[in-house]
PDB file of C-alpha atoms in Angstrom:
ATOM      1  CA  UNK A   1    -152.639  86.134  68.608  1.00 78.00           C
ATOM      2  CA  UNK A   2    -150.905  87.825  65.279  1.00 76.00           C
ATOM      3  CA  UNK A   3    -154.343  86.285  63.364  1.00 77.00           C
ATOM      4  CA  UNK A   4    -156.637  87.559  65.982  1.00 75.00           C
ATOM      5  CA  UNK A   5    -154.993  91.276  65.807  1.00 72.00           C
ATOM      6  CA  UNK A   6    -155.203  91.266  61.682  1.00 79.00           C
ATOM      7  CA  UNK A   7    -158.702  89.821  61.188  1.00 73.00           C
ATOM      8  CA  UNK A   8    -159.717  92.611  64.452  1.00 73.00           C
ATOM      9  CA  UNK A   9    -158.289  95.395  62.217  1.00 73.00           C
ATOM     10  CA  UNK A  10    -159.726  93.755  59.137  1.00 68.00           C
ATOM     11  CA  UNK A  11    -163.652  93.668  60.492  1.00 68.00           C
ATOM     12  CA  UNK A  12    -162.627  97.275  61.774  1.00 66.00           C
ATOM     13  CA  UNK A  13    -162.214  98.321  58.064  1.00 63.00           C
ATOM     14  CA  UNK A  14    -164.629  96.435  56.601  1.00 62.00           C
ATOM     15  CA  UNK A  15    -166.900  97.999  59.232  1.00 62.00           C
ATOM     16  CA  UNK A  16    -165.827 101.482  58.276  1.00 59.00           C
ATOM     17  CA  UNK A  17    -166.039 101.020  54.622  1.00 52.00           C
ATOM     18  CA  UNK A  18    -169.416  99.603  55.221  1.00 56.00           C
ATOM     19  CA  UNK A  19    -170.878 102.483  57.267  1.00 52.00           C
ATOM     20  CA  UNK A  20    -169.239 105.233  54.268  1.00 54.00           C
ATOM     21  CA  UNK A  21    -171.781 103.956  51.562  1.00 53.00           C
ATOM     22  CA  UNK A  22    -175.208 102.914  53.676  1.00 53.00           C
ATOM     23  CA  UNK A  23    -177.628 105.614  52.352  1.00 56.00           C
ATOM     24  CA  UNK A  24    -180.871 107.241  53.524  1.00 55.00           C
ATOM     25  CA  UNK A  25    -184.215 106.469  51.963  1.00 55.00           C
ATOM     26  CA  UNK A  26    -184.795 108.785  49.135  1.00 57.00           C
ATOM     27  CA  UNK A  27    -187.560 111.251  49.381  1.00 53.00           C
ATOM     28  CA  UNK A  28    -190.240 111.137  46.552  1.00 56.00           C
ATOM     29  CA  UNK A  29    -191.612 113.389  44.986  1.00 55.00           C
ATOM     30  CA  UNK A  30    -194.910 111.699  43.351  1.00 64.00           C
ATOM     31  CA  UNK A  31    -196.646 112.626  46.080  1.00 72.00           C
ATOM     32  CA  UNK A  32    -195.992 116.245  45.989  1.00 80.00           C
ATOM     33  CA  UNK A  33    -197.429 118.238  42.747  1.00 85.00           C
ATOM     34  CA  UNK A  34    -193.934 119.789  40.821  1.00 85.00           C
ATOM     35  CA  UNK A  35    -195.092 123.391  41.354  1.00 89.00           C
ATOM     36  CA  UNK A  36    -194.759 122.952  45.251  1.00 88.00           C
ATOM     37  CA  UNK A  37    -190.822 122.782  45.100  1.00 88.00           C
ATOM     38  CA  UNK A  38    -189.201 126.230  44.166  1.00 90.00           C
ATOM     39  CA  UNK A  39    -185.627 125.786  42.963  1.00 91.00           C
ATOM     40  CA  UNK A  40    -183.064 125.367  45.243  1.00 92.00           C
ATOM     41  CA  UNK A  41    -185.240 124.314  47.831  1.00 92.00           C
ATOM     42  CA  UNK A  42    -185.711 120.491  49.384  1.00 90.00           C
ATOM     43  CA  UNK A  43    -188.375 119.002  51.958  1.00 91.00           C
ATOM     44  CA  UNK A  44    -187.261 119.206  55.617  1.00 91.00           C
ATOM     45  CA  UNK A  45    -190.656 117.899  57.522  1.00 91.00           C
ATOM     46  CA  UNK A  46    -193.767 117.390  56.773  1.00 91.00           C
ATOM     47  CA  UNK A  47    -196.895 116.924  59.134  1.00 92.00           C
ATOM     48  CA  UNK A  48    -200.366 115.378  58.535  1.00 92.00           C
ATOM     49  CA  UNK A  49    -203.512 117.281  60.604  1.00 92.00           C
ATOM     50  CA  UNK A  50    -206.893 119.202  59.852  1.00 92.00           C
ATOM     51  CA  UNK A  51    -206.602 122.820  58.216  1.00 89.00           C
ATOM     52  CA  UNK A  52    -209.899 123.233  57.314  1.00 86.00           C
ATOM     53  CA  UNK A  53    -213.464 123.109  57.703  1.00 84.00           C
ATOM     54  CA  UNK A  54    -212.978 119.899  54.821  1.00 84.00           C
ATOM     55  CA  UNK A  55    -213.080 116.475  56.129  1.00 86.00           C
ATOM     56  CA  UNK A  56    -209.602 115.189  54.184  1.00 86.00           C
ATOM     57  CA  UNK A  57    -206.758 116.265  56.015  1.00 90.00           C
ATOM     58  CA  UNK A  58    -203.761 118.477  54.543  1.00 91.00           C
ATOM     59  CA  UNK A  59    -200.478 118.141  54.533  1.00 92.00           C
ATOM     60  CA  UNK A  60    -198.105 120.615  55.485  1.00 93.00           C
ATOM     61  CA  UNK A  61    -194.698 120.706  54.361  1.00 93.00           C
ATOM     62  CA  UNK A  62    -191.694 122.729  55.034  1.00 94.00           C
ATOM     63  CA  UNK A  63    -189.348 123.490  52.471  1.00 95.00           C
ATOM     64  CA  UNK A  64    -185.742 124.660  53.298  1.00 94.00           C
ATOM     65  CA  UNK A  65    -182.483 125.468  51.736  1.00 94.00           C
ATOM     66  CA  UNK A  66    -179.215 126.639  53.523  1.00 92.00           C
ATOM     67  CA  UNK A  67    -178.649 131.037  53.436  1.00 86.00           C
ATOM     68  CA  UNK A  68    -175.328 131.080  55.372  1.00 85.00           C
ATOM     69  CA  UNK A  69    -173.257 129.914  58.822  1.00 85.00           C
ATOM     70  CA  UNK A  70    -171.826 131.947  61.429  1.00 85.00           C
ATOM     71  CA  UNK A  71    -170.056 131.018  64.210  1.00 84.00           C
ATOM     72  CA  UNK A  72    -173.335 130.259  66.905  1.00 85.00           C
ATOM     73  CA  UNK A  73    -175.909 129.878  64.289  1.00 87.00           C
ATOM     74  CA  UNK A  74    -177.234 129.233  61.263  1.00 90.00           C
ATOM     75  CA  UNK A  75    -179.422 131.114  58.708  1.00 92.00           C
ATOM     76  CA  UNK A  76    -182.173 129.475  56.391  1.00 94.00           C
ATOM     77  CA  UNK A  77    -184.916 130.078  54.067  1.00 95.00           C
ATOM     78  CA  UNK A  78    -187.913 128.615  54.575  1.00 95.00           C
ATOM     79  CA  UNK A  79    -191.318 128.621  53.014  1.00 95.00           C
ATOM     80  CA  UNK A  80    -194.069 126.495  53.856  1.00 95.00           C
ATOM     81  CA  UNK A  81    -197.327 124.453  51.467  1.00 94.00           C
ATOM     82  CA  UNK A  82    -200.940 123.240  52.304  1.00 93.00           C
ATOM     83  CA  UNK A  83    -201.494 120.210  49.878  1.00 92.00           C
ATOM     84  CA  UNK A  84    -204.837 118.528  50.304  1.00 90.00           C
ATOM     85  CA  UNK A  85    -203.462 115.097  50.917  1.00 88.00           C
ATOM     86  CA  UNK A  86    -205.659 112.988  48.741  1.00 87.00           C
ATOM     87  CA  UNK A  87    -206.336 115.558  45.561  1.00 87.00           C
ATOM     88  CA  UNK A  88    -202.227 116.951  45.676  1.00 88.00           C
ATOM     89  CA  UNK A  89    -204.127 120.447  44.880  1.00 90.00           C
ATOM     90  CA  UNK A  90    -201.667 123.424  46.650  1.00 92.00           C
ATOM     91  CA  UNK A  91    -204.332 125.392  48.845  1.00 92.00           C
ATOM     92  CA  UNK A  92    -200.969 127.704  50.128  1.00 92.00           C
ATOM     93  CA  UNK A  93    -197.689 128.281  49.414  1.00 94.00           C
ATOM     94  CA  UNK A  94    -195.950 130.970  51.374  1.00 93.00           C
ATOM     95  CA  UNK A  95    -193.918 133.661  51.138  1.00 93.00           C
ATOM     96  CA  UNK A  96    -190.129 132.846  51.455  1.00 95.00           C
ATOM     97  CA  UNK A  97    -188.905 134.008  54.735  1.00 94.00           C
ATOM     98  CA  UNK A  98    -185.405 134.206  56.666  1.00 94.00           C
ATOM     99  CA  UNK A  99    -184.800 132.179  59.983  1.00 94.00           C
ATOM    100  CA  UNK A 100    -182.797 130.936  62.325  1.00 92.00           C
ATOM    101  CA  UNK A 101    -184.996 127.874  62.715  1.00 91.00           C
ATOM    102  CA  UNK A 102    -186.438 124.975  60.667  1.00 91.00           C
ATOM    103  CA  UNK A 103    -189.757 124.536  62.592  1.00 90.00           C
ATOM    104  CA  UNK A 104    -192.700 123.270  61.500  1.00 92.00           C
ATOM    105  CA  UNK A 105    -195.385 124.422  64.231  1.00 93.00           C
ATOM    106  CA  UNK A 106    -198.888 123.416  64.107  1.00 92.00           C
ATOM    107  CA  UNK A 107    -200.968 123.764  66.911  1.00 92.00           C
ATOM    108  CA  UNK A 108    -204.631 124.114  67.743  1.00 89.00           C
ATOM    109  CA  UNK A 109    -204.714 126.875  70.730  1.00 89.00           C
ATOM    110  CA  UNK A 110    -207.923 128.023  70.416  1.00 87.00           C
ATOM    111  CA  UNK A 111    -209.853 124.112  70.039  1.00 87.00           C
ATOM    112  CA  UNK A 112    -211.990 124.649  67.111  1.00 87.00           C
ATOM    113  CA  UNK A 113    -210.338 121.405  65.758  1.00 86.00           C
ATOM    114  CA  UNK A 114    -208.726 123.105  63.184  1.00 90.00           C
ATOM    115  CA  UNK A 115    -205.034 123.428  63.310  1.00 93.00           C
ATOM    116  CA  UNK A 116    -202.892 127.009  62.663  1.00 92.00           C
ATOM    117  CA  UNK A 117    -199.187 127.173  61.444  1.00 93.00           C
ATOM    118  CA  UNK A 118    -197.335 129.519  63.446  1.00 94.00           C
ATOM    119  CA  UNK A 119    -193.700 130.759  62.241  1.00 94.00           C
ATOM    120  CA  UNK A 120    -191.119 132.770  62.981  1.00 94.00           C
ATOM    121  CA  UNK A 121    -188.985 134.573  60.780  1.00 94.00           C
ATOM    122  CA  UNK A 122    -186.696 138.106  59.992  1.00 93.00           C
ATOM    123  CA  UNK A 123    -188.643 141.029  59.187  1.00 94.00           C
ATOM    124  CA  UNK A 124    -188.080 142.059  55.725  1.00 92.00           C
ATOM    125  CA  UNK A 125    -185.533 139.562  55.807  1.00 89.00           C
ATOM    126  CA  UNK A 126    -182.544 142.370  57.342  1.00 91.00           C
ATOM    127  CA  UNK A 127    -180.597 141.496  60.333  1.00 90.00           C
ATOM    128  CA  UNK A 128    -176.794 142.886  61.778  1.00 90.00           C
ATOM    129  CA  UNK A 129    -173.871 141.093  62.865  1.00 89.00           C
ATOM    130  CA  UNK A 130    -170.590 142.298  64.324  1.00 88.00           C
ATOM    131  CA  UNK A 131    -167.241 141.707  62.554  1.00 87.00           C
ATOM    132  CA  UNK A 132    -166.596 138.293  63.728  1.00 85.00           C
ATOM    133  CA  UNK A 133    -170.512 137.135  63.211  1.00 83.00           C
ATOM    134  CA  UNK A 134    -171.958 137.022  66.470  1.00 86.00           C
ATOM    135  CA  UNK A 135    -174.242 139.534  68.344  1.00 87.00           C
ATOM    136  CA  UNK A 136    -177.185 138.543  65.625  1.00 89.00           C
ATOM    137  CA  UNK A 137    -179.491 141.995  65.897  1.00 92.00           C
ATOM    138  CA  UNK A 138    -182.842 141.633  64.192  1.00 93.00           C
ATOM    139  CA  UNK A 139    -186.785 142.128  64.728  1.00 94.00           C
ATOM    140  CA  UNK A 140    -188.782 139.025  64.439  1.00 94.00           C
ATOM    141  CA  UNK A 141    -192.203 138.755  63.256  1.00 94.00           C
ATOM    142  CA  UNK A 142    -194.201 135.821  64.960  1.00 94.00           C
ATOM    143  CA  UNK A 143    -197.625 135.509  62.788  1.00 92.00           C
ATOM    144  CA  UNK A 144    -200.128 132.336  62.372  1.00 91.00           C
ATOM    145  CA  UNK A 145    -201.818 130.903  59.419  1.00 88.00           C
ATOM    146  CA  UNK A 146    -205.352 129.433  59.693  1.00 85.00           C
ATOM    147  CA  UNK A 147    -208.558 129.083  57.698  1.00 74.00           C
ATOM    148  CA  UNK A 148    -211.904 130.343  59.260  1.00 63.00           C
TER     149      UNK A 148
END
């Protein structure tokens, strides 16, 4: 039973050690042109759908970095690209924006087969908190990008 209750702890270990050093798949970034990544920033999703009146689809990636914690939630900045998917050629970057949210929304709501980005994000990037960090006061701006 003493054998049984060492090699038990043992495979526990081993198990634990294991798990500490298994890493993710790194991201690449041949398949994103160099000018797409602003410093300080890092992919967070990406998405594959129709922009444009163009038959070769775009992709659309978010990029994200980490602005700050409080206590129910956190801040980020976000900005967002339109990379034809077979050329690499950027056909939008966006602004960098403020959010609560890492969202990467594209929709087509009005069925012209062409897909819109819609965001959400700070106005002007401002927003209030009380002394401890909660109570988060700020006016959002909810806007859509498309191509006609």
């Amino acid at each position: 039973m003493k054998h049984f209750l060492i090699l038990l702890l043992l495979g526990a270990c081993f198990i634990q050690a294991q798990a500490q050093f298994q890493v993710s798949t790194p991201r690449k970034w041949d398949k994103y042109p160099p000018e797409a990544q602003e410093r300080g920033f890092g992919p967070h999703t990406s998405q594959l759908v129709q922009m444009d009146d163009d038959p070769a689809l775009e992709e659309v990636i978010l990029f994200s970095t980490h602005n700050g914690h409080y206590p129910y939630f956190d801040l980020f900045r976000n900005y967002y690209v339109v990379i034809d998917y077979y050329t690499k050629e950027i056909k939008y970057k966006s602004d960098i924006v403020i959010s609560t949210e890492r969202d990467l929304v594209l929709e087509d709501r009005n069925n012209d087969g062409i897909y819109e980005l819609y965001r959400r994000y700070f106005q002007d990037g401002k927003f209030t908190v009380d002394e401890y960090g909660n109570n988060l006061k700020v006016t959002w701006v909810h806007d859509c990008i498309e191509w006609k």
